[in-house]
Amino acid sequence: MTGGSQLTPPGTEGRYEVFHTDCVARDVVDHVTSRWGIWVLISLQRNDLRFFELRESIQGISEKMLAQSLRALVADGLIWRRVEPTTPPQVTYGLTEFGRDVGEPLTELFDRITRRLAD
């Protein structure tokens, strides 16, 4: 096996090679499954929220980590950001269609876990 090469199973042409460190899809998965990314996506499943509402809904997250997580998820196209030109600016976040597709199974997973723990 040559250095850095990976076997590609038959019939997977055109798919991302998620086991390669330079794979774009791998970066998105890393952002979604980061410590705070998953909670941002779950929080936005219900409603669009302003920055301070997100911070309050995700207990334990610092403003710095929330801002970093939001920046990465916006760059990945999972959430949108709208700035209202007020003083101070009101910034609202919501899920894109891609973000809803990714966030729904995460919310379902969280719901399944909490149901099982309740038993």
Short mmCIF file of N, CA and C in Angstrom, two decimals:
data_model
loop_
_atom_site.label_atom_id
_atom_site.label_comp_id
_atom_site.label_asym_id
_atom_site.label_seq_id
_atom_site.Cartn_x
_atom_site.Cartn_y
_atom_site.Cartn_z
N MET A 1 0.86 -1.17 0.00
CA MET A 1 0.00 0.00 0.00
C MET A 1 0.89 1.23 0.00
N THR A 2 0.61 2.20 -0.84
CA THR A 2 1.42 3.40 -0.92
C THR A 2 0.99 4.39 0.15
N GLY A 3 1.89 5.27 0.54
CA GLY A 3 1.60 6.24 1.60
C GLY A 3 0.47 7.17 1.22
N GLY A 4 -0.51 7.29 2.07
CA GLY A 4 -1.61 8.23 1.87
C GLY A 4 -2.70 7.72 0.94
N SER A 5 -2.55 6.55 0.37
CA SER A 5 -3.60 6.06 -0.52
C SER A 5 -4.63 5.28 0.28
N GLN A 6 -5.79 5.20 -0.29
CA GLN A 6 -6.88 4.49 0.39
C GLN A 6 -7.64 3.70 -0.65
N LEU A 7 -8.02 2.50 -0.28
CA LEU A 7 -8.82 1.70 -1.19
C LEU A 7 -10.21 2.27 -1.29
N THR A 8 -10.75 2.34 -2.50
CA THR A 8 -12.10 2.82 -2.71
C THR A 8 -12.97 1.65 -3.09
N PRO A 9 -14.00 1.35 -2.29
CA PRO A 9 -14.88 0.23 -2.62
C PRO A 9 -15.55 0.45 -3.98
N PRO A 10 -15.81 -0.63 -4.71
CA PRO A 10 -16.47 -0.50 -6.00
C PRO A 10 -17.84 0.16 -5.84
N GLY A 11 -18.20 1.00 -6.82
CA GLY A 11 -19.51 1.65 -6.81
C GLY A 11 -19.59 2.90 -5.95
N THR A 12 -18.43 3.38 -5.47
CA THR A 12 -18.46 4.58 -4.63
C THR A 12 -17.80 5.77 -5.32
N GLU A 13 -17.60 5.68 -6.63
CA GLU A 13 -16.99 6.78 -7.36
C GLU A 13 -17.83 8.04 -7.19
N GLY A 14 -17.16 9.18 -7.04
CA GLY A 14 -17.87 10.44 -6.88
C GLY A 14 -18.21 10.77 -5.44
N ARG A 15 -18.00 9.84 -4.52
CA ARG A 15 -18.25 10.10 -3.10
C ARG A 15 -17.00 10.68 -2.47
N TYR A 16 -17.19 11.35 -1.36
CA TYR A 16 -16.04 11.90 -0.64
C TYR A 16 -15.29 10.78 0.06
N GLU A 17 -14.00 10.95 0.20
CA GLU A 17 -13.15 9.99 0.90
C GLU A 17 -12.99 10.50 2.33
N VAL A 18 -13.97 10.21 3.18
CA VAL A 18 -14.03 10.79 4.52
C VAL A 18 -12.89 10.34 5.43
N PHE A 19 -12.16 9.33 5.07
CA PHE A 19 -11.05 8.90 5.90
C PHE A 19 -9.75 9.63 5.57
N HIS A 20 -9.78 10.45 4.52
CA HIS A 20 -8.62 11.28 4.18
C HIS A 20 -8.71 12.58 4.96
N THR A 21 -7.59 13.04 5.47
CA THR A 21 -7.59 14.26 6.29
C THR A 21 -7.93 15.52 5.50
N ASP A 22 -7.79 15.51 4.19
CA ASP A 22 -8.09 16.70 3.40
C ASP A 22 -9.49 16.67 2.78
N CYS A 23 -10.36 15.80 3.25
CA CYS A 23 -11.71 15.67 2.73
C CYS A 23 -12.61 16.80 3.26
N VAL A 24 -13.29 17.50 2.36
CA VAL A 24 -14.18 18.60 2.74
C VAL A 24 -15.34 18.09 3.60
N ALA A 25 -15.90 16.95 3.26
CA ALA A 25 -17.01 16.39 4.03
C ALA A 25 -16.58 16.07 5.46
N ARG A 26 -15.34 15.66 5.62
CA ARG A 26 -14.83 15.36 6.95
C ARG A 26 -14.82 16.61 7.83
N ASP A 27 -14.46 17.75 7.24
CA ASP A 27 -14.47 19.02 7.98
C ASP A 27 -15.88 19.35 8.46
N VAL A 28 -16.87 19.18 7.60
CA VAL A 28 -18.26 19.46 7.97
C VAL A 28 -18.70 18.53 9.11
N VAL A 29 -18.38 17.25 8.99
CA VAL A 29 -18.73 16.29 10.05
C VAL A 29 -18.05 16.69 11.36
N ASP A 30 -16.81 17.12 11.29
CA ASP A 30 -16.11 17.57 12.50
C ASP A 30 -16.82 18.75 13.15
N HIS A 31 -17.30 19.69 12.34
CA HIS A 31 -18.01 20.85 12.89
C HIS A 31 -19.36 20.46 13.48
N VAL A 32 -20.07 19.58 12.80
CA VAL A 32 -21.39 19.14 13.27
C VAL A 32 -21.26 18.37 14.58
N THR A 33 -20.27 17.51 14.66
CA THR A 33 -20.14 16.65 15.84
C THR A 33 -19.19 17.22 16.89
N SER A 34 -18.82 18.47 16.73
CA SER A 34 -17.97 19.09 17.75
C SER A 34 -18.75 19.19 19.05
N ARG A 35 -18.04 19.51 20.12
CA ARG A 35 -18.69 19.56 21.43
C ARG A 35 -19.92 20.46 21.42
N TRP A 36 -19.88 21.59 20.71
CA TRP A 36 -20.99 22.54 20.75
C TRP A 36 -21.80 22.56 19.46
N GLY A 37 -21.23 22.13 18.35
CA GLY A 37 -21.95 22.18 17.07
C GLY A 37 -23.25 21.41 17.08
N ILE A 38 -23.22 20.24 17.68
CA ILE A 38 -24.42 19.40 17.73
C ILE A 38 -25.53 20.09 18.52
N TRP A 39 -25.17 20.79 19.61
CA TRP A 39 -26.19 21.47 20.43
C TRP A 39 -26.74 22.70 19.73
N VAL A 40 -25.91 23.37 18.94
CA VAL A 40 -26.40 24.51 18.15
C VAL A 40 -27.44 24.02 17.15
N LEU A 41 -27.14 22.94 16.44
CA LEU A 41 -28.08 22.41 15.45
C LEU A 41 -29.38 21.94 16.10
N ILE A 42 -29.29 21.27 17.25
CA ILE A 42 -30.49 20.81 17.93
C ILE A 42 -31.31 22.01 18.42
N SER A 43 -30.66 23.02 18.95
CA SER A 43 -31.37 24.21 19.45
C SER A 43 -32.11 24.93 18.32
N LEU A 44 -31.51 24.97 17.15
CA LEU A 44 -32.13 25.68 16.03
C LEU A 44 -33.19 24.86 15.31
N GLN A 45 -33.34 23.58 15.65
CA GLN A 45 -34.38 22.74 15.03
C GLN A 45 -35.77 23.31 15.31
N ARG A 46 -35.96 23.87 16.49
CA ARG A 46 -37.29 24.35 16.89
C ARG A 46 -37.61 25.71 16.31
N ASN A 47 -36.68 26.67 16.45
CA ASN A 47 -36.93 28.06 16.04
C ASN A 47 -35.63 28.72 15.63
N ASP A 48 -35.77 29.82 14.87
CA ASP A 48 -34.64 30.71 14.64
C ASP A 48 -34.39 31.42 15.97
N LEU A 49 -33.12 31.62 16.30
CA LEU A 49 -32.79 32.23 17.59
C LEU A 49 -31.74 33.32 17.42
N ARG A 50 -31.79 34.30 18.31
CA ARG A 50 -30.76 35.31 18.36
C ARG A 50 -29.59 34.76 19.16
N PHE A 51 -28.44 35.43 19.04
CA PHE A 51 -27.22 34.95 19.67
C PHE A 51 -27.41 34.71 21.16
N PHE A 52 -27.97 35.69 21.86
CA PHE A 52 -28.12 35.53 23.32
C PHE A 52 -29.10 34.43 23.67
N GLU A 53 -30.11 34.19 22.81
CA GLU A 53 -31.06 33.10 23.06
C GLU A 53 -30.37 31.74 22.91
N LEU A 54 -29.51 31.64 21.91
CA LEU A 54 -28.73 30.40 21.74
C LEU A 54 -27.83 30.19 22.95
N ARG A 55 -27.16 31.25 23.38
CA ARG A 55 -26.25 31.13 24.53
C ARG A 55 -27.01 30.67 25.78
N GLU A 56 -28.21 31.18 25.98
CA GLU A 56 -29.01 30.78 27.14
C GLU A 56 -29.56 29.36 27.00
N SER A 57 -29.85 28.94 25.77
CA SER A 57 -30.43 27.60 25.59
C SER A 57 -29.39 26.49 25.70
N ILE A 58 -28.13 26.82 25.48
CA ILE A 58 -27.05 25.82 25.54
C ILE A 58 -26.23 26.12 26.79
N GLN A 59 -26.62 25.54 27.89
CA GLN A 59 -25.94 25.80 29.15
C GLN A 59 -24.49 25.32 29.10
N GLY A 60 -23.59 26.15 29.63
CA GLY A 60 -22.19 25.79 29.71
C GLY A 60 -21.34 26.29 28.56
N ILE A 61 -21.95 26.83 27.50
CA ILE A 61 -21.17 27.32 26.36
C ILE A 61 -20.76 28.76 26.62
N SER A 62 -19.52 29.08 26.29
CA SER A 62 -19.05 30.46 26.43
C SER A 62 -19.40 31.23 25.16
N GLU A 63 -19.38 32.54 25.26
CA GLU A 63 -19.66 33.36 24.07
C GLU A 63 -18.64 33.07 22.98
N LYS A 64 -17.38 32.90 23.37
CA LYS A 64 -16.32 32.62 22.39
C LYS A 64 -16.58 31.32 21.65
N MET A 65 -16.92 30.25 22.38
CA MET A 65 -17.16 28.96 21.73
C MET A 65 -18.42 28.99 20.89
N LEU A 66 -19.45 29.70 21.34
CA LEU A 66 -20.66 29.82 20.54
C LEU A 66 -20.36 30.55 19.24
N ALA A 67 -19.62 31.65 19.34
CA ALA A 67 -19.27 32.42 18.14
C ALA A 67 -18.45 31.57 17.17
N GLN A 68 -17.48 30.80 17.68
CA GLN A 68 -16.66 29.94 16.82
C GLN A 68 -17.50 28.85 16.16
N SER A 69 -18.40 28.24 16.93
CA SER A 69 -19.25 27.18 16.39
C SER A 69 -20.18 27.74 15.32
N LEU A 70 -20.78 28.89 15.59
CA LEU A 70 -21.68 29.50 14.63
C LEU A 70 -20.94 29.87 13.35
N ARG A 71 -19.75 30.43 13.49
CA ARG A 71 -18.96 30.82 12.32
C ARG A 71 -18.67 29.60 11.44
N ALA A 72 -18.29 28.49 12.04
CA ALA A 72 -17.97 27.27 11.28
C ALA A 72 -19.21 26.71 10.61
N LEU A 73 -20.35 26.68 11.32
CA LEU A 73 -21.58 26.12 10.75
C LEU A 73 -22.16 27.01 9.65
N VAL A 74 -21.98 28.33 9.77
CA VAL A 74 -22.39 29.24 8.69
C VAL A 74 -21.51 28.99 7.47
N ALA A 75 -20.20 28.89 7.67
CA ALA A 75 -19.27 28.64 6.56
C ALA A 75 -19.57 27.32 5.86
N ASP A 76 -20.04 26.33 6.61
CA ASP A 76 -20.38 25.02 6.04
C ASP A 76 -21.73 25.02 5.33
N GLY A 77 -22.50 26.09 5.48
CA GLY A 77 -23.81 26.16 4.84
C GLY A 77 -24.92 25.47 5.61
N LEU A 78 -24.68 25.17 6.89
CA LEU A 78 -25.69 24.49 7.70
C LEU A 78 -26.65 25.48 8.37
N ILE A 79 -26.17 26.66 8.68
CA ILE A 79 -27.04 27.68 9.26
C ILE A 79 -26.84 28.99 8.53
N TRP A 80 -27.85 29.85 8.62
CA TRP A 80 -27.76 31.20 8.04
C TRP A 80 -27.68 32.20 9.17
N ARG A 81 -27.21 33.39 8.84
CA ARG A 81 -27.01 34.47 9.81
C ARG A 81 -27.61 35.74 9.22
N ARG A 82 -28.47 36.40 10.01
CA ARG A 82 -29.09 37.66 9.57
C ARG A 82 -28.80 38.73 10.62
N VAL A 83 -28.28 39.87 10.16
CA VAL A 83 -27.95 40.97 11.05
C VAL A 83 -28.95 42.10 10.81
N GLU A 84 -29.63 42.51 11.88
CA GLU A 84 -30.56 43.64 11.82
C GLU A 84 -29.75 44.91 12.14
N PRO A 85 -29.87 45.93 11.29
CA PRO A 85 -29.07 47.16 11.51
C PRO A 85 -29.64 48.03 12.63
N THR A 86 -29.54 47.56 13.84
CA THR A 86 -30.00 48.31 15.01
C THR A 86 -28.80 48.56 15.91
N THR A 87 -29.02 49.31 16.97
CA THR A 87 -27.95 49.54 17.93
C THR A 87 -28.37 48.96 19.26
N PRO A 88 -27.74 47.95 19.80
CA PRO A 88 -26.71 47.14 19.14
C PRO A 88 -27.33 46.24 18.07
N PRO A 89 -26.51 45.73 17.15
CA PRO A 89 -27.04 44.88 16.08
C PRO A 89 -27.71 43.62 16.65
N GLN A 90 -28.84 43.26 16.07
CA GLN A 90 -29.52 42.02 16.45
C GLN A 90 -29.14 40.97 15.41
N VAL A 91 -28.53 39.89 15.88
CA VAL A 91 -28.09 38.83 14.98
C VAL A 91 -28.94 37.60 15.24
N THR A 92 -29.59 37.11 14.18
CA THR A 92 -30.46 35.94 14.28
C THR A 92 -29.86 34.82 13.44
N TYR A 93 -30.01 33.59 13.95
CA TYR A 93 -29.50 32.41 13.26
C TYR A 93 -30.64 31.42 13.04
N GLY A 94 -30.56 30.68 11.94
CA GLY A 94 -31.53 29.64 11.64
C GLY A 94 -30.90 28.58 10.77
N LEU A 95 -31.60 27.48 10.61
CA LEU A 95 -31.08 26.37 9.82
C LEU A 95 -31.40 26.55 8.34
N THR A 96 -30.42 26.23 7.51
CA THR A 96 -30.66 26.14 6.07
C THR A 96 -31.33 24.78 5.81
N GLU A 97 -31.70 24.54 4.58
CA GLU A 97 -32.28 23.23 4.24
C GLU A 97 -31.27 22.12 4.54
N PHE A 98 -30.01 22.36 4.21
CA PHE A 98 -28.95 21.40 4.51
C PHE A 98 -28.84 21.18 6.02
N GLY A 99 -28.92 22.26 6.79
CA GLY A 99 -28.85 22.17 8.24
C GLY A 99 -30.01 21.38 8.83
N ARG A 100 -31.20 21.54 8.24
CA ARG A 100 -32.36 20.77 8.71
C ARG A 100 -32.16 19.28 8.42
N ASP A 101 -31.64 18.98 7.23
CA ASP A 101 -31.38 17.57 6.87
C ASP A 101 -30.38 16.93 7.83
N VAL A 102 -29.38 17.68 8.23
CA VAL A 102 -28.37 17.15 9.15
C VAL A 102 -28.88 17.16 10.59
N GLY A 103 -29.61 18.20 10.97
CA GLY A 103 -30.05 18.36 12.35
C GLY A 103 -31.18 17.43 12.78
N GLU A 104 -32.06 17.05 11.85
CA GLU A 104 -33.19 16.19 12.21
C GLU A 104 -32.74 14.85 12.81
N PRO A 105 -31.81 14.13 12.19
CA PRO A 105 -31.38 12.87 12.80
C PRO A 105 -30.67 13.08 14.15
N LEU A 106 -29.99 14.21 14.31
CA LEU A 106 -29.34 14.49 15.59
C LEU A 106 -30.38 14.70 16.68
N THR A 107 -31.44 15.43 16.34
CA THR A 107 -32.53 15.66 17.30
C THR A 107 -33.21 14.34 17.62
N GLU A 108 -33.43 13.51 16.61
CA GLU A 108 -34.04 12.20 16.83
C GLU A 108 -33.16 11.33 17.73
N LEU A 109 -31.86 11.36 17.49
CA LEU A 109 -30.92 10.60 18.33
C LEU A 109 -31.00 11.09 19.78
N PHE A 110 -30.99 12.39 19.98
CA PHE A 110 -31.08 12.95 21.33
C PHE A 110 -32.40 12.54 21.99
N ASP A 111 -33.50 12.59 21.23
CA ASP A 111 -34.80 12.19 21.77
C ASP A 111 -34.81 10.71 22.16
N ARG A 112 -34.21 9.86 21.33
CA ARG A 112 -34.15 8.43 21.65
C ARG A 112 -33.35 8.18 22.92
N ILE A 113 -32.24 8.87 23.04
CA ILE A 113 -31.40 8.69 24.23
C ILE A 113 -32.16 9.13 25.49
N THR A 114 -32.82 10.29 25.43
CA THR A 114 -33.51 10.79 26.63
C THR A 114 -34.70 9.90 26.97
N ARG A 115 -35.36 9.33 25.96
CA ARG A 115 -36.47 8.39 26.25
C ARG A 115 -35.95 7.16 26.96
N ARG A 116 -34.81 6.63 26.50
CA ARG A 116 -34.24 5.42 27.10
C ARG A 116 -33.76 5.69 28.52
N LEU A 117 -33.21 6.85 28.76
CA LEU A 117 -32.73 7.19 30.09
C LEU A 117 -33.90 7.38 31.05
N ALA A 118 -35.05 7.82 30.52
CA ALA A 118 -36.22 8.01 31.36
C ALA A 118 -36.77 6.67 31.85
N ASP A 119 -36.54 5.59 31.08
CA ASP A 119 -36.99 4.26 31.49
C ASP A 119 -36.14 3.79 32.61
#
